[in-house]
């Protein structure tokens, strides 16, 4: 990587890490009151930020897809737990929530490594 591009990619990686942190906080808030359209919109804005930064960081493309898949699976599980409440449905929500947290944290760590020295 050329020295002139490194500062730009470092900045984008840092912004991606911040977007992931914001996404996680927004998502956790949405889970508490997930029928709130404002919270849902905020989560979607953070996902859009993550997608945007991915363009400059193709090495994170697989990680972005994994986060998006985990997000969709968890949203489906939340809906299912609402329309068919059961202990098993709530356990599934918690399992998928943990999976999403792990994927987000793994991706954030990769972003922060990209911010480190060359």
XYZ file of N, CA and C in Angstrom:
354
model
N 0.851 -1.162 0.000
C 0.000 0.000 0.000
C 0.898 1.225 0.000
N 0.552 2.190 -0.840
C 1.387 3.390 -0.901
C 1.188 4.240 0.342
N 2.238 4.984 0.665
C 2.203 5.828 1.866
C 1.127 6.896 1.774
N 0.775 7.321 0.552
C -0.232 8.377 0.408
C -1.650 7.868 0.656
N -1.873 6.590 0.469
C -3.206 6.007 0.662
C -3.422 5.565 2.108
N -2.370 5.199 2.790
C -2.467 4.665 4.151
C -3.267 5.566 5.095
N -3.024 6.892 5.140
C -3.807 7.728 6.065
C -5.307 7.717 5.761
N -5.652 7.676 4.462
C -7.062 7.644 4.087
C -7.714 6.331 4.537
N -7.036 5.219 4.273
C -7.592 3.922 4.670
C -7.657 3.785 6.186
N -6.690 4.350 6.872
C -6.716 4.344 8.336
C -7.939 5.106 8.838
N -8.207 6.255 8.225
C -9.371 7.056 8.626
C -10.672 6.302 8.361
N -10.767 5.656 7.205
C -11.981 4.897 6.874
C -12.144 3.716 7.829
N -11.052 3.030 8.135
C -11.124 1.896 9.072
C -11.586 2.366 10.445
N -11.102 3.518 10.871
C -11.525 4.065 12.159
C -13.009 4.437 12.125
N -13.455 5.041 11.018
C -14.875 5.384 10.877
C -15.741 4.127 10.855
N -15.246 3.077 10.205
C -15.984 1.809 10.181
C -16.098 1.247 11.593
N -15.009 1.282 12.352
C -15.041 0.788 13.735
C -16.051 1.583 14.555
N -16.080 2.896 14.365
C -17.041 3.739 15.085
C -18.468 3.427 14.647
N -18.676 3.197 13.349
C -20.012 2.853 12.847
C -20.479 1.525 13.427
N -19.575 0.569 13.549
C -19.928 -0.724 14.140
C -20.314 -0.569 15.605
N -19.567 0.255 16.321
C -19.892 0.501 17.727
C -21.262 1.173 17.851
N -21.527 2.155 16.992
C -22.832 2.833 17.002
C -23.950 1.871 16.632
N -23.692 1.042 15.612
C -24.686 0.050 15.198
C -25.046 -0.861 16.371
N -24.022 -1.361 17.065
C -24.285 -2.274 18.181
C -25.115 -1.597 19.262
N -24.777 -0.361 19.594
C -25.531 0.374 20.618
C -26.965 0.622 20.162
N -27.139 1.035 18.910
C -28.487 1.272 18.372
C -29.285 -0.028 18.345
N -28.627 -1.118 17.932
C -29.326 -2.396 17.854
C -29.757 -2.860 19.233
N -28.867 -2.741 20.215
C -29.221 -3.149 21.576
C -30.413 -2.343 22.086
N -30.446 -1.052 21.783
C -31.590 -0.225 22.169
C -32.858 -0.641 21.457
N -32.723 -0.996 20.179
C -33.887 -1.399 19.401
C -34.476 -2.704 19.926
N -33.628 -3.623 20.364
C -34.121 -4.908 20.870
C -35.045 -4.685 22.068
N -34.743 -3.675 22.872
C -35.573 -3.384 24.047
C -36.961 -2.888 23.649
N -37.054 -2.181 22.537
C -38.356 -1.684 22.054
C -38.346 -1.739 20.533
N -38.297 -2.942 20.018
C -38.022 -3.101 18.600
C -39.180 -2.746 17.681
N -40.325 -2.439 18.224
C -41.434 -1.981 17.385
C -41.372 -0.481 17.149
N -40.384 0.198 17.717
C -40.227 1.642 17.574
C -39.603 1.948 16.207
N -40.365 2.589 15.307
C -39.837 2.867 13.966
C -38.595 3.759 13.977
N -38.500 4.661 14.944
C -37.328 5.529 15.032
C -36.061 4.750 15.322
N -36.167 3.800 16.236
C -34.994 2.968 16.563
C -34.617 2.075 15.383
N -35.623 1.528 14.727
C -35.375 0.676 13.564
C -34.673 1.478 12.466
N -35.129 2.712 12.241
C -34.512 3.581 11.230
C -33.068 3.909 11.599
N -32.807 4.145 12.876
C -31.439 4.448 13.323
C -30.508 3.263 13.063
N -30.986 2.060 13.338
C -30.184 0.857 13.083
C -29.893 0.737 11.590
N -30.901 0.980 10.768
C -30.698 0.892 9.323
C -29.717 1.941 8.817
N -29.722 3.129 9.411
C -28.737 4.155 9.030
C -27.323 3.687 9.353
N -27.148 3.060 10.507
C -25.819 2.559 10.865
C -25.388 1.445 9.908
N -26.319 0.577 9.522
C -25.985 -0.470 8.550
C -25.578 0.145 7.221
N -26.254 1.197 6.823
C -25.909 1.879 5.574
C -24.509 2.488 5.663
N -24.164 3.055 6.819
C -22.803 3.580 7.022
C -21.774 2.464 6.837
N -22.050 1.315 7.434
C -21.128 0.179 7.348
C -20.965 -0.259 5.899
N -22.071 -0.349 5.163
C -21.996 -0.725 3.748
C -21.168 0.285 2.958
N -21.341 1.564 3.256
C -20.620 2.617 2.548
C -19.106 2.480 2.776
N -18.689 2.300 4.018
C -17.258 2.190 4.318
C -16.647 0.929 3.721
N -17.450 -0.102 3.561
C -16.955 -1.361 3.005
C -16.327 -1.154 1.631
N -16.848 -0.206 0.861
C -16.310 0.040 -0.471
C -14.832 0.380 -0.465
N -14.368 1.065 0.565
C -12.954 1.442 0.667
C -12.117 0.364 1.347
N -12.780 -0.618 1.940
C -12.069 -1.667 2.689
C -12.523 -3.046 2.208
N -12.186 -3.406 0.968
C -12.676 -4.682 0.429
C -12.228 -5.895 1.236
N -11.142 -5.758 2.001
C -10.685 -6.887 2.814
C -11.679 -7.213 3.931
N -12.650 -6.330 4.162
C -13.671 -6.578 5.190
C -15.017 -6.993 4.591
N -15.061 -7.230 3.288
C -16.331 -7.561 2.628
C -16.999 -8.793 3.223
N -16.234 -9.836 3.481
C -16.808 -11.059 4.054
C -17.360 -10.767 5.443
N -16.630 -9.979 6.217
C -17.090 -9.631 7.567
C -18.400 -8.842 7.511
N -18.502 -7.925 6.555
C -19.736 -7.141 6.417
C -20.898 -8.070 6.101
N -20.697 -8.997 5.180
C -21.760 -9.944 4.827
C -22.151 -10.780 6.044
N -21.178 -11.217 6.830
C -21.488 -12.005 8.031
C -22.307 -11.197 9.032
N -21.973 -9.923 9.204
C -22.750 -9.061 10.108
C -24.164 -8.888 9.563
N -24.300 -8.648 8.263
C -25.632 -8.463 7.678
C -26.485 -9.721 7.811
N -25.892 -10.878 7.571
C -26.640 -12.134 7.712
C -27.066 -12.332 9.162
N -26.155 -12.101 10.100
C -26.494 -12.244 11.519
C -27.603 -11.268 11.904
N -27.562 -10.056 11.354
C -28.598 -9.051 11.616
C -29.963 -9.558 11.138
N -30.012 -10.033 9.898
C -31.282 -10.510 9.329
C -31.805 -11.708 10.115
N -30.937 -12.640 10.462
C -31.373 -13.810 11.232
C -31.938 -13.396 12.586
N -31.295 -12.438 13.231
C -31.776 -11.982 14.536
C -33.099 -11.239 14.401
N -33.243 -10.413 13.375
C -34.516 -9.710 13.171
C -35.648 -10.716 12.946
N -35.381 -11.726 12.143
C -36.397 -12.764 11.905
C -36.744 -13.478 13.208
N -35.740 -13.772 13.995
C -35.956 -14.452 15.271
C -36.761 -13.580 16.237
N -36.468 -12.279 16.255
C -37.247 -11.358 17.100
C -38.714 -11.358 16.684
N -38.943 -11.310 15.387
C -40.318 -11.330 14.890
C -40.997 -12.637 15.289
N -40.308 -13.736 15.085
C -40.861 -15.043 15.425
C -41.187 -15.130 16.915
N -40.306 -14.613 17.765
C -40.536 -14.647 19.215
C -41.719 -13.769 19.612
N -42.015 -12.770 18.796
C -43.158 -11.898 19.078
C -44.473 -12.562 18.682
N -44.494 -13.185 17.515
C -45.750 -13.777 17.041
C -45.997 -15.169 17.607
N -44.930 -15.862 18.008
C -45.058 -17.189 18.614
C -44.168 -17.259 19.847
N -44.552 -16.539 20.899
C -43.682 -16.490 22.083
C -43.511 -17.872 22.725
N -42.273 -18.164 23.061
C -41.961 -19.407 23.767
C -40.569 -19.266 24.371
N -40.271 -20.138 25.281
C -38.941 -20.141 25.882
C -37.890 -20.429 24.817
N -38.194 -21.363 23.923
C -37.253 -21.719 22.861
C -36.999 -20.540 21.929
N -38.051 -19.798 21.614
C -37.890 -18.634 20.733
C -37.000 -17.585 21.380
N -37.179 -17.354 22.675
C -36.354 -16.365 23.370
C -34.904 -16.845 23.502
N -34.725 -18.147 23.696
C -33.367 -18.691 23.738
C -32.677 -18.501 22.388
N -33.438 -18.699 21.327
C -32.891 -18.500 19.971
C -32.503 -17.037 19.760
N -33.348 -16.121 20.227
C -33.033 -14.689 20.129
C -31.715 -14.403 20.841
N -31.566 -14.905 22.044
C -30.342 -14.647 22.810
C -29.119 -15.273 22.145
N -29.285 -16.468 21.594
C -28.183 -17.124 20.885
C -27.750 -16.277 19.688
N -28.715 -15.831 18.895
C -28.397 -15.033 17.712
C -27.871 -13.649 18.084
N -28.352 -13.123 19.183
C -27.855 -11.822 19.649
C -26.374 -11.927 20.019
N -26.011 -13.002 20.696
C -24.606 -13.231 21.021
C -23.758 -13.410 19.772
N -24.304 -14.126 18.799
C -23.593 -14.330 17.536
C -23.353 -12.995 16.828
N -24.364 -12.146 16.799
C -24.213 -10.833 16.172
C -23.158 -10.012 16.906
N -23.215 -10.002 18.235
C -22.215 -9.266 19.026
C -20.801 -9.741 18.680
N -20.618 -11.046 18.596
C -19.286 -11.585 18.292
C -18.818 -11.166 16.897
N -19.718 -11.214 15.936
C -19.340 -10.829 14.567
C -18.977 -9.348 14.498
N -19.765 -8.515 15.177
C -19.479 -7.077 15.191
C -18.138 -6.822 15.876
N -17.905 -7.467 17.002
C -16.647 -7.250 17.727
C -15.440 -7.748 16.936
N -15.584 -8.873 16.255
C -14.499 -9.382 15.411
C -14.176 -8.380 14.309
N -15.208 -7.844 13.694
C -14.998 -6.881 12.620
C -14.400 -5.581 13.146
N -14.872 -5.124 14.300
C -14.296 -3.908 14.903
C -12.811 -4.100 15.185
N -12.449 -5.259 15.708
C -11.040 -5.539 16.000
C -10.201 -5.502 14.719
N -10.732 -6.043 13.630
C -10.015 -5.994 12.352
C -9.845 -4.551 11.891
N -10.886 -3.752 12.050
C -10.799 -2.329 11.681
C -9.714 -1.634 12.485
N -9.696 -1.883 13.770
C -8.710 -1.222 14.629
C -7.287 -1.688 14.312
N -7.135 -2.951 13.903
C -5.807 -3.415 13.469
C -5.372 -2.677 12.204
N -6.338 -2.402 11.319
C -6.013 -1.649 10.103
C -5.588 -0.217 10.423
N -6.022 0.281 11.565
C -5.657 1.643 11.987
C -4.255 1.702 12.569
N -3.704 0.544 12.890
C -2.400 0.498 13.546
C -1.263 0.866 12.608
N -0.040 0.762 13.091
C 1.132 1.114 12.273
C 1.256 0.219 11.048
N 1.881 0.731 10.031
C 2.035 0.003 8.758
C 2.888 -1.232 8.925
